[in-house]
mmCIF file of N, CA and C in Angstrom:
data_model
loop_
_atom_site.group_PDB
_atom_site.id
_atom_site.type_symbol
_atom_site.label_atom_id
_atom_site.label_comp_id
_atom_site.label_asym_id
_atom_site.label_seq_id
_atom_site.Cartn_x
_atom_site.Cartn_y
_atom_site.Cartn_z
ATOM 1 N N MET A 1 7.494 8.575 -6.587
ATOM 2 C CA MET A 1 7.262 7.310 -5.931
ATOM 3 C C MET A 1 5.934 6.758 -6.437
ATOM 4 N N CYS A 2 5.908 5.474 -6.697
ATOM 5 C CA CYS A 2 4.695 4.809 -7.173
ATOM 6 C C CYS A 2 4.202 3.852 -6.089
ATOM 7 N N VAL A 3 2.970 4.022 -5.673
ATOM 8 C CA VAL A 3 2.376 3.221 -4.604
ATOM 9 C C VAL A 3 1.165 2.481 -5.149
ATOM 10 N N ALA A 4 1.071 1.199 -4.817
ATOM 11 C CA ALA A 4 -0.117 0.416 -5.162
ATOM 12 C C ALA A 4 -0.994 0.323 -3.926
ATOM 13 N N LEU A 5 -2.257 0.635 -4.075
ATOM 14 C CA LEU A 5 -3.225 0.508 -2.993
ATOM 15 C C LEU A 5 -4.075 -0.717 -3.275
ATOM 16 N N ILE A 6 -4.028 -1.676 -2.370
ATOM 17 C CA ILE A 6 -4.771 -2.921 -2.524
ATOM 18 C C ILE A 6 -5.938 -2.897 -1.546
ATOM 19 N N GLY A 7 -7.147 -3.062 -2.045
ATOM 20 C CA GLY A 7 -8.339 -3.040 -1.202
ATOM 21 C C GLY A 7 -8.930 -1.642 -1.141
ATOM 22 N N GLY A 8 -9.776 -1.432 -0.165
ATOM 23 C CA GLY A 8 -10.441 -0.145 -0.029
ATOM 24 C C GLY A 8 -11.832 -0.174 -0.639
ATOM 25 N N MET A 9 -12.450 0.986 -0.692
ATOM 26 C CA MET A 9 -13.817 1.096 -1.207
ATOM 27 C C MET A 9 -13.815 1.715 -2.599
ATOM 28 N N ASP A 10 -14.612 1.123 -3.478
ATOM 29 C CA ASP A 10 -14.727 1.637 -4.846
ATOM 30 C C ASP A 10 -15.140 3.105 -4.859
ATOM 31 N N ARG A 11 -16.073 3.464 -3.994
ATOM 32 C CA ARG A 11 -16.604 4.825 -4.009
ATOM 33 C C ARG A 11 -15.590 5.868 -3.539
ATOM 34 N N LEU A 12 -14.499 5.428 -2.900
ATOM 35 C CA LEU A 12 -13.466 6.362 -2.449
ATOM 36 C C LEU A 12 -12.252 6.402 -3.373
ATOM 37 N N GLU A 13 -12.300 5.668 -4.477
ATOM 38 C CA GLU A 13 -11.139 5.577 -5.364
ATOM 39 C C GLU A 13 -10.660 6.954 -5.826
ATOM 40 N N ARG A 14 -11.570 7.807 -6.215
ATOM 41 C CA ARG A 14 -11.199 9.153 -6.663
ATOM 42 C C ARG A 14 -10.564 9.950 -5.516
ATOM 43 N N ASP A 15 -11.093 9.797 -4.300
ATOM 44 C CA ASP A 15 -10.526 10.494 -3.144
ATOM 45 C C ASP A 15 -9.120 9.992 -2.828
ATOM 46 N N TYR A 16 -8.906 8.671 -2.942
ATOM 47 C CA TYR A 16 -7.570 8.101 -2.741
ATOM 48 C C TYR A 16 -6.580 8.725 -3.726
ATOM 49 N N GLU A 17 -6.976 8.801 -4.992
ATOM 50 C CA GLU A 17 -6.097 9.344 -6.030
ATOM 51 C C GLU A 17 -5.814 10.829 -5.804
ATOM 52 N N THR A 18 -6.825 11.577 -5.381
ATOM 53 C CA THR A 18 -6.640 13.000 -5.088
ATOM 54 C C THR A 18 -5.643 13.189 -3.954
ATOM 55 N N GLU A 19 -5.778 12.393 -2.918
ATOM 56 C CA GLU A 19 -4.869 12.484 -1.768
ATOM 57 C C GLU A 19 -3.440 12.145 -2.177
ATOM 58 N N ALA A 20 -3.279 11.154 -3.014
ATOM 59 C CA ALA A 20 -1.940 10.779 -3.478
ATOM 60 C C ALA A 20 -1.315 11.909 -4.299
ATOM 61 N N ARG A 21 -2.104 12.535 -5.161
ATOM 62 C CA ARG A 21 -1.589 13.659 -5.960
ATOM 63 C C ARG A 21 -1.115 14.801 -5.065
ATOM 64 N N ARG A 22 -1.832 15.049 -3.969
ATOM 65 C CA ARG A 22 -1.435 16.106 -3.032
ATOM 66 C C ARG A 22 -0.050 15.844 -2.447
ATOM 67 N N HIS A 23 0.305 14.573 -2.330
ATOM 68 C CA HIS A 23 1.605 14.201 -1.769
ATOM 69 C C HIS A 23 2.653 13.935 -2.852
ATOM 70 N N GLY A 24 2.281 14.135 -4.098
ATOM 71 C CA GLY A 24 3.220 13.911 -5.191
ATOM 72 C C GLY A 24 3.531 12.446 -5.431
ATOM 73 N N VAL A 25 2.550 11.593 -5.177
ATOM 74 C CA VAL A 25 2.724 10.150 -5.306
ATOM 75 C C VAL A 25 1.830 9.643 -6.424
ATOM 76 N N GLU A 26 2.381 8.782 -7.268
ATOM 77 C CA GLU A 26 1.564 8.105 -8.277
ATOM 78 C C GLU A 26 0.896 6.920 -7.588
ATOM 79 N N LEU A 27 -0.416 6.834 -7.671
ATOM 80 C CA LEU A 27 -1.166 5.788 -6.979
ATOM 81 C C LEU A 27 -1.886 4.904 -7.979
ATOM 82 N N ARG A 28 -1.756 3.605 -7.779
ATOM 83 C CA ARG A 28 -2.508 2.627 -8.565
ATOM 84 C C ARG A 28 -3.440 1.909 -7.601
ATOM 85 N N VAL A 29 -4.725 1.968 -7.858
ATOM 86 C CA VAL A 29 -5.730 1.421 -6.946
ATOM 87 C C VAL A 29 -6.275 0.113 -7.498
ATOM 88 N N PHE A 30 -6.267 -0.920 -6.650
ATOM 89 C CA PHE A 30 -6.809 -2.229 -6.994
ATOM 90 C C PHE A 30 -7.796 -2.625 -5.903
ATOM 91 N N THR A 31 -9.083 -2.384 -6.139
ATOM 92 C CA THR A 31 -10.092 -2.739 -5.140
ATOM 93 C C THR A 31 -10.665 -4.125 -5.391
ATOM 94 N N LYS A 32 -10.432 -4.652 -6.580
ATOM 95 C CA LYS A 32 -10.932 -5.984 -6.936
ATOM 96 C C LYS A 32 -9.840 -6.755 -7.659
ATOM 97 N N THR A 33 -9.961 -8.075 -7.655
ATOM 98 C CA THR A 33 -9.005 -8.920 -8.357
ATOM 99 C C THR A 33 -9.086 -8.667 -9.857
ATOM 100 N N LYS A 34 -7.930 -8.481 -10.472
ATOM 101 C CA LYS A 34 -7.852 -8.274 -11.918
ATOM 102 C C LYS A 34 -6.816 -9.234 -12.478
ATOM 103 N N THR A 35 -7.017 -9.660 -13.709
ATOM 104 C CA THR A 35 -6.029 -10.531 -14.329
ATOM 105 C C THR A 35 -4.747 -9.741 -14.571
ATOM 106 N N GLY A 36 -3.629 -10.428 -14.448
ATOM 107 C CA GLY A 36 -2.339 -9.784 -14.666
ATOM 108 C C GLY A 36 -1.914 -8.864 -13.544
ATOM 109 N N LEU A 37 -2.371 -9.132 -12.326
ATOM 110 C CA LEU A 37 -2.047 -8.264 -11.193
ATOM 111 C C LEU A 37 -0.536 -8.187 -10.972
ATOM 112 N N THR A 38 0.149 -9.325 -11.058
ATOM 113 C CA THR A 38 1.596 -9.344 -10.846
ATOM 114 C C THR A 38 2.303 -8.434 -11.842
ATOM 115 N N THR A 39 1.881 -8.473 -13.087
ATOM 116 C CA THR A 39 2.475 -7.624 -14.120
ATOM 117 C C THR A 39 2.218 -6.150 -13.827
ATOM 118 N N ARG A 40 1.036 -5.830 -13.361
ATOM 119 C CA ARG A 40 0.684 -4.436 -13.072
ATOM 120 C C ARG A 40 1.418 -3.892 -11.851
ATOM 121 N N LEU A 41 1.852 -4.796 -10.963
ATOM 122 C CA LEU A 41 2.519 -4.365 -9.735
ATOM 123 C C LEU A 41 4.037 -4.333 -9.845
ATOM 124 N N LYS A 42 4.599 -4.784 -10.950
ATOM 125 C CA LYS A 42 6.048 -4.951 -11.002
ATOM 126 C C LYS A 42 6.834 -3.646 -10.943
ATOM 127 N N THR A 43 6.227 -2.514 -11.222
ATOM 128 C CA THR A 43 6.964 -1.248 -11.202
ATOM 129 C C THR A 43 6.653 -0.378 -9.986
ATOM 130 N N VAL A 44 5.892 -0.882 -9.021
ATOM 131 C CA VAL A 44 5.576 -0.066 -7.843
ATOM 132 C C VAL A 44 6.723 -0.123 -6.842
ATOM 133 N N ASP A 45 6.848 0.945 -6.049
ATOM 134 C CA ASP A 45 7.901 1.033 -5.042
ATOM 135 C C ASP A 45 7.462 0.464 -3.703
ATOM 136 N N VAL A 46 6.184 0.600 -3.395
ATOM 137 C CA VAL A 46 5.653 0.111 -2.122
ATOM 138 C C VAL A 46 4.174 -0.209 -2.309
ATOM 139 N N MET A 47 3.688 -1.142 -1.508
ATOM 140 C CA MET A 47 2.288 -1.551 -1.586
ATOM 141 C C MET A 47 1.611 -1.256 -0.244
ATOM 142 N N VAL A 48 0.470 -0.583 -0.294
ATOM 143 C CA VAL A 48 -0.346 -0.340 0.897
ATOM 144 C C VAL A 48 -1.590 -1.200 0.752
ATOM 145 N N MET A 49 -1.862 -2.019 1.765
ATOM 146 C CA MET A 49 -3.015 -2.915 1.709
ATOM 147 C C MET A 49 -3.992 -2.564 2.824
ATOM 148 N N PHE A 50 -5.227 -2.259 2.443
ATOM 149 C CA PHE A 50 -6.291 -2.008 3.407
ATOM 150 C C PHE A 50 -6.915 -3.353 3.755
ATOM 151 N N THR A 51 -6.511 -3.932 4.869
ATOM 152 C CA THR A 51 -6.921 -5.294 5.213
ATOM 153 C C THR A 51 -8.385 -5.407 5.597
ATOM 154 N N GLY A 52 -9.014 -4.321 6.005
ATOM 155 C CA GLY A 52 -10.419 -4.375 6.383
ATOM 156 C C GLY A 52 -11.364 -4.509 5.198
ATOM 157 N N LYS A 53 -10.913 -4.118 4.023
ATOM 158 C CA LYS A 53 -11.758 -4.144 2.818
ATOM 159 C C LYS A 53 -10.981 -4.727 1.643
ATOM 160 N N VAL A 54 -10.589 -5.984 1.769
ATOM 161 C CA VAL A 54 -9.895 -6.662 0.674
ATOM 162 C C VAL A 54 -10.306 -8.132 0.691
ATOM 163 N N SER A 55 -10.524 -8.690 -0.483
ATOM 164 C CA SER A 55 -10.894 -10.105 -0.547
ATOM 165 C C SER A 55 -9.668 -10.957 -0.237
ATOM 166 N N HIS A 56 -9.915 -12.160 0.251
ATOM 167 C CA HIS A 56 -8.809 -13.064 0.563
ATOM 168 C C HIS A 56 -7.999 -13.381 -0.691
ATOM 169 N N GLN A 57 -8.671 -13.558 -1.805
ATOM 170 C CA GLN A 57 -7.982 -13.875 -3.051
ATOM 171 C C GLN A 57 -7.067 -12.725 -3.483
ATOM 172 N N LEU A 58 -7.568 -11.505 -3.438
ATOM 173 C CA LEU A 58 -6.762 -10.352 -3.824
ATOM 174 C C LEU A 58 -5.568 -10.196 -2.887
ATOM 175 N N LYS A 59 -5.790 -10.413 -1.594
ATOM 176 C CA LYS A 59 -4.694 -10.318 -0.629
ATOM 177 C C LYS A 59 -3.617 -11.341 -0.945
ATOM 178 N N ARG A 60 -4.009 -12.591 -1.197
ATOM 179 C CA ARG A 60 -3.031 -13.641 -1.517
ATOM 180 C C ARG A 60 -2.240 -13.294 -2.773
ATOM 181 N N GLU A 61 -2.933 -12.860 -3.813
ATOM 182 C CA GLU A 61 -2.262 -12.516 -5.072
ATOM 183 C C GLU A 61 -1.296 -11.347 -4.889
ATOM 184 N N ALA A 62 -1.719 -10.333 -4.161
ATOM 185 C CA ALA A 62 -0.879 -9.150 -3.969
ATOM 186 C C ALA A 62 0.354 -9.474 -3.133
ATOM 187 N N VAL A 63 0.180 -10.232 -2.059
ATOM 188 C CA VAL A 63 1.319 -10.594 -1.215
ATOM 189 C C VAL A 63 2.287 -11.478 -1.991
ATOM 190 N N SER A 64 1.760 -12.388 -2.788
ATOM 191 C CA SER A 64 2.609 -13.239 -3.620
ATOM 192 C C SER A 64 3.410 -12.401 -4.618
ATOM 193 N N ALA A 65 2.759 -11.439 -5.249
ATOM 194 C CA ALA A 65 3.450 -10.554 -6.193
ATOM 195 C C ALA A 65 4.518 -9.730 -5.480
ATOM 196 N N ALA A 66 4.205 -9.257 -4.277
ATOM 197 C CA ALA A 66 5.167 -8.464 -3.510
ATOM 198 C C ALA A 66 6.392 -9.297 -3.151
ATOM 199 N N LYS A 67 6.171 -10.543 -2.760
ATOM 200 C CA LYS A 67 7.297 -11.422 -2.435
ATOM 201 C C LYS A 67 8.184 -11.645 -3.649
ATOM 202 N N SER A 68 7.569 -11.912 -4.785
ATOM 203 C CA SER A 68 8.349 -12.214 -5.988
ATOM 204 C C SER A 68 9.127 -11.004 -6.498
ATOM 205 N N LYS A 69 8.643 -9.809 -6.232
ATOM 206 C CA LYS A 69 9.297 -8.581 -6.712
ATOM 207 C C LYS A 69 10.010 -7.814 -5.599
ATOM 208 N N SER A 70 10.043 -8.369 -4.377
ATOM 209 C CA SER A 70 10.670 -7.717 -3.215
ATOM 210 C C SER A 70 10.107 -6.318 -2.972
ATOM 211 N N ILE A 71 8.789 -6.217 -3.019
ATOM 212 C CA ILE A 71 8.104 -4.939 -2.792
ATOM 213 C C ILE A 71 7.679 -4.872 -1.326
ATOM 214 N N PRO A 72 8.030 -3.800 -0.603
ATOM 215 C CA PRO A 72 7.570 -3.660 0.778
ATOM 216 C C PRO A 72 6.048 -3.540 0.831
ATOM 217 N N VAL A 73 5.450 -4.175 1.845
ATOM 218 C CA VAL A 73 3.997 -4.147 2.018
ATOM 219 C C VAL A 73 3.673 -3.479 3.346
ATOM 220 N N ILE A 74 2.776 -2.508 3.306
ATOM 221 C CA ILE A 74 2.293 -1.846 4.519
ATOM 222 C C ILE A 74 0.830 -2.222 4.665
ATOM 223 N N MET A 75 0.495 -2.858 5.788
ATOM 224 C CA MET A 75 -0.885 -3.283 6.016
ATOM 225 C C MET A 75 -1.566 -2.320 6.979
ATOM 226 N N VAL A 76 -2.727 -1.841 6.562
ATOM 227 C CA VAL A 76 -3.505 -0.878 7.337
ATOM 228 C C VAL A 76 -4.892 -1.465 7.520
ATOM 229 N N HIS A 77 -5.383 -1.514 8.748
ATOM 230 C CA HIS A 77 -6.682 -2.142 8.987
ATOM 231 C C HIS A 77 -7.837 -1.317 8.422
ATOM 232 N N SER A 78 -7.849 -0.025 8.696
ATOM 233 C CA SER A 78 -8.960 0.797 8.211
ATOM 234 C C SER A 78 -8.725 1.192 6.761
ATOM 235 N N CYS A 79 -9.775 1.672 6.105
ATOM 236 C CA CYS A 79 -9.663 1.948 4.666
ATOM 237 C C CYS A 79 -10.087 3.364 4.307
ATOM 238 N N GLY A 80 -10.025 4.272 5.248
ATOM 239 C CA GLY A 80 -10.429 5.642 4.969
ATOM 240 C C GLY A 80 -9.332 6.457 4.309
ATOM 241 N N VAL A 81 -9.710 7.603 3.818
ATOM 242 C CA VAL A 81 -8.766 8.505 3.174
ATOM 243 C C VAL A 81 -7.723 8.984 4.186
ATOM 244 N N CYS A 82 -8.134 9.185 5.430
ATOM 245 C CA CYS A 82 -7.194 9.629 6.466
ATOM 246 C C CYS A 82 -6.115 8.581 6.727
ATOM 247 N N SER A 83 -6.469 7.320 6.670
ATOM 248 C CA SER A 83 -5.481 6.253 6.851
ATOM 249 C C SER A 83 -4.459 6.273 5.726
ATOM 250 N N LEU A 84 -4.927 6.449 4.510
ATOM 251 C CA LEU A 84 -4.018 6.547 3.372
ATOM 252 C C LEU A 84 -3.145 7.787 3.505
ATOM 253 N N ARG A 85 -3.745 8.904 3.901
ATOM 254 C CA ARG A 85 -2.999 10.153 4.068
ATOM 255 C C ARG A 85 -1.855 9.972 5.065
ATOM 256 N N GLU A 86 -2.139 9.317 6.191
ATOM 257 C CA GLU A 86 -1.126 9.101 7.218
ATOM 258 C C GLU A 86 0.041 8.273 6.680
ATOM 259 N N CYS A 87 -0.269 7.221 5.957
ATOM 260 C CA CYS A 87 0.795 6.388 5.390
ATOM 261 C C CYS A 87 1.587 7.138 4.327
ATOM 262 N N LEU A 88 0.908 7.875 3.469
ATOM 263 C CA LEU A 88 1.605 8.633 2.425
ATOM 264 C C LEU A 88 2.509 9.701 3.031
ATOM 265 N N GLN A 89 2.044 10.367 4.082
ATOM 266 C CA GLN A 89 2.869 11.377 4.739
ATOM 267 C C GLN A 89 4.153 10.761 5.264
ATOM 268 N N ARG A 90 4.045 9.599 5.862
ATOM 269 C CA ARG A 90 5.236 8.943 6.404
ATOM 270 C C ARG A 90 6.149 8.427 5.301
ATOM 271 N N LEU A 91 5.562 7.932 4.233
ATOM 272 C CA LEU A 91 6.379 7.462 3.109
ATOM 273 C C LEU A 91 7.144 8.617 2.473
ATOM 274 N N VAL A 92 6.462 9.723 2.245
ATOM 275 C CA VAL A 92 7.096 10.888 1.631
ATOM 276 C C VAL A 92 8.145 11.473 2.576
ATOM 277 N N ALA A 93 7.841 11.537 3.868
ATOM 278 C CA ALA A 93 8.777 12.084 4.847
ATOM 279 C C ALA A 93 10.029 11.229 4.975
ATOM 280 N N SER A 94 9.899 9.934 4.723
ATOM 281 C CA SER A 94 11.062 9.051 4.843
ATOM 282 C C SER A 94 12.098 9.377 3.780
ATOM 283 N N GLY A 95 11.637 9.927 2.647
ATOM 284 C CA GLY A 95 12.554 10.327 1.598
ATOM 285 C C GLY A 95 13.230 9.177 0.891
ATOM 286 N N GLN A 96 12.733 7.968 1.087
ATOM 287 C CA GLN A 96 13.339 6.794 0.471
ATOM 288 C C GLN A 96 12.343 6.147 -0.448
ATOM 289 N N ARG A 97 12.825 5.677 -1.588
ATOM 290 C CA ARG A 97 11.959 4.918 -2.483
ATOM 291 C C ARG A 97 11.680 3.587 -1.810
ATOM 292 N N GLY A 98 10.430 3.195 -1.778
ATOM 293 C CA GLY A 98 10.072 1.924 -1.166
ATOM 294 C C GLY A 98 9.985 2.002 0.339
ATOM 295 N N ALA A 99 10.062 3.166 0.910
ATOM 296 C CA ALA A 99 9.854 3.432 2.331
ATOM 297 C C ALA A 99 10.993 3.009 3.222
ATOM 298 N N GLY A 100 11.898 2.163 2.777
ATOM 299 C CA GLY A 100 13.015 1.757 3.615
ATOM 300 C C GLY A 100 12.554 1.274 4.967
ATOM 301 N N GLU A 101 13.154 1.802 6.021
ATOM 302 C CA GLU A 101 12.771 1.401 7.367
ATOM 303 C C GLU A 101 11.694 2.309 7.937
ATOM 304 N N SER A 102 11.300 3.332 7.192
ATOM 305 C CA SER A 102 10.299 4.257 7.707
ATOM 306 C C SER A 102 8.914 3.828 7.281
ATOM 307 N N GLY A 103 8.218 4.681 6.563
ATOM 308 C CA GLY A 103 6.858 4.355 6.174
ATOM 309 C C GLY A 103 5.954 4.416 7.376
ATOM 310 N N CYS A 104 5.014 3.532 7.466
ATOM 311 C CA CYS A 104 4.066 3.528 8.570
ATOM 312 C C CYS A 104 4.554 2.700 9.739
ATOM 313 N N ALA A 105 5.705 2.110 9.628
ATOM 314 C CA ALA A 105 6.175 1.201 10.676
ATOM 315 C C ALA A 105 6.635 1.965 11.903
ATOM 316 N N GLY A 106 6.318 1.418 13.051
ATOM 317 C CA GLY A 106 6.845 1.907 14.295
ATOM 318 C C GLY A 106 6.478 3.322 14.663
ATOM 319 N N SER A 107 5.407 3.845 14.126
ATOM 320 C CA SER A 107 5.058 5.222 14.428
ATOM 321 C C SER A 107 4.574 5.372 15.867
ATOM 322 N N ARG A 108 3.748 4.465 16.306
ATOM 323 C CA ARG A 108 3.237 4.442 17.675
ATOM 324 C C ARG A 108 2.932 2.995 18.021
ATOM 325 N N LYS A 109 2.884 2.706 19.303
ATOM 326 C CA LYS A 109 2.531 1.343 19.701
ATOM 327 C C LYS A 109 1.108 1.000 19.290
ATOM 328 N N ASP A 110 0.236 1.992 19.284
ATOM 329 C CA ASP A 110 -1.167 1.735 18.960
ATOM 330 C C ASP A 110 -1.484 2.026 17.495
ATOM 331 N N ALA A 111 -0.474 2.221 16.680
ATOM 332 C CA ALA A 111 -0.711 2.539 15.266
ATOM 333 C C ALA A 111 -1.392 1.380 14.565
ATOM 334 N N HIS A 112 -2.188 1.696 13.551
ATOM 335 C CA HIS A 112 -2.889 0.646 12.825
ATOM 336 C C HIS A 112 -2.162 0.271 11.545
ATOM 337 N N CYS A 113 -0.936 0.744 11.373
ATOM 338 C CA CYS A 113 -0.136 0.376 10.207
ATOM 339 C C CYS A 113 0.880 -0.681 10.619
ATOM 340 N N ARG A 114 1.102 -1.622 9.743
ATOM 341 C CA ARG A 114 2.067 -2.669 10.042
ATOM 342 C C ARG A 114 2.847 -2.974 8.771
ATOM 343 N N ARG A 115 4.151 -2.895 8.843
ATOM 344 C CA ARG A 115 5.001 -3.136 7.676
ATOM 345 C C ARG A 115 5.407 -4.598 7.668
ATOM 346 N N THR A 116 5.272 -5.249 6.527
ATOM 347 C CA THR A 116 5.586 -6.673 6.448
ATOM 348 C C THR A 116 6.674 -6.961 5.426
ATOM 349 N N ALA A 117 7.471 -5.976 5.097
ATOM 350 C CA ALA A 117 8.487 -6.171 4.059
ATOM 351 C C ALA A 117 9.502 -7.228 4.466
ATOM 352 N N ASP A 118 9.871 -7.273 5.736
ATOM 353 C CA ASP A 118 10.858 -8.255 6.163
ATOM 354 C C ASP A 118 10.355 -9.671 5.941
ATOM 355 N N ARG A 119 9.084 -9.906 6.222
ATOM 356 C CA ARG A 119 8.525 -11.238 5.990
ATOM 357 C C ARG A 119 8.322 -11.491 4.508
ATOM 358 N N ALA A 120 8.039 -10.439 3.750
ATOM 359 C CA ALA A 120 7.746 -10.618 2.331
ATOM 360 C C ALA A 120 8.966 -11.067 1.544
ATOM 361 N N VAL A 121 10.151 -10.635 1.939
ATOM 362 C CA VAL A 121 11.342 -10.998 1.178
ATOM 363 C C VAL A 121 12.074 -12.176 1.783
ATOM 364 N N ALA A 122 11.701 -12.596 2.970
ATOM 365 C CA ALA A 122 12.391 -13.717 3.627
ATOM 366 C C ALA A 122 11.973 -15.042 3.038
#
């Protein structure tokens, strides 16, 4: 499974990648706006966005790319390694490419993960 991480902290990039490897997930980290973002995202299965640490421009570009490629988006407010770990565990446990109906959605009423795939493809 290939996951794109949008936002987060530059200094935690290596930790994000280490955590993804532990779960057997290929992770692509985008903490800043880069040219050709849509092209770089076209092969990912799911997108995790850390909304607390992402620029408005990067968020707009990533959501637009997700809509055009029908990529599910999981929005997480916090940007720590534990938040990524929780989402990756649920994605891997779902056993579906692109997270399907599982992922971080609906885990708890107070969960800080929110899946927006339905809005992204509508």
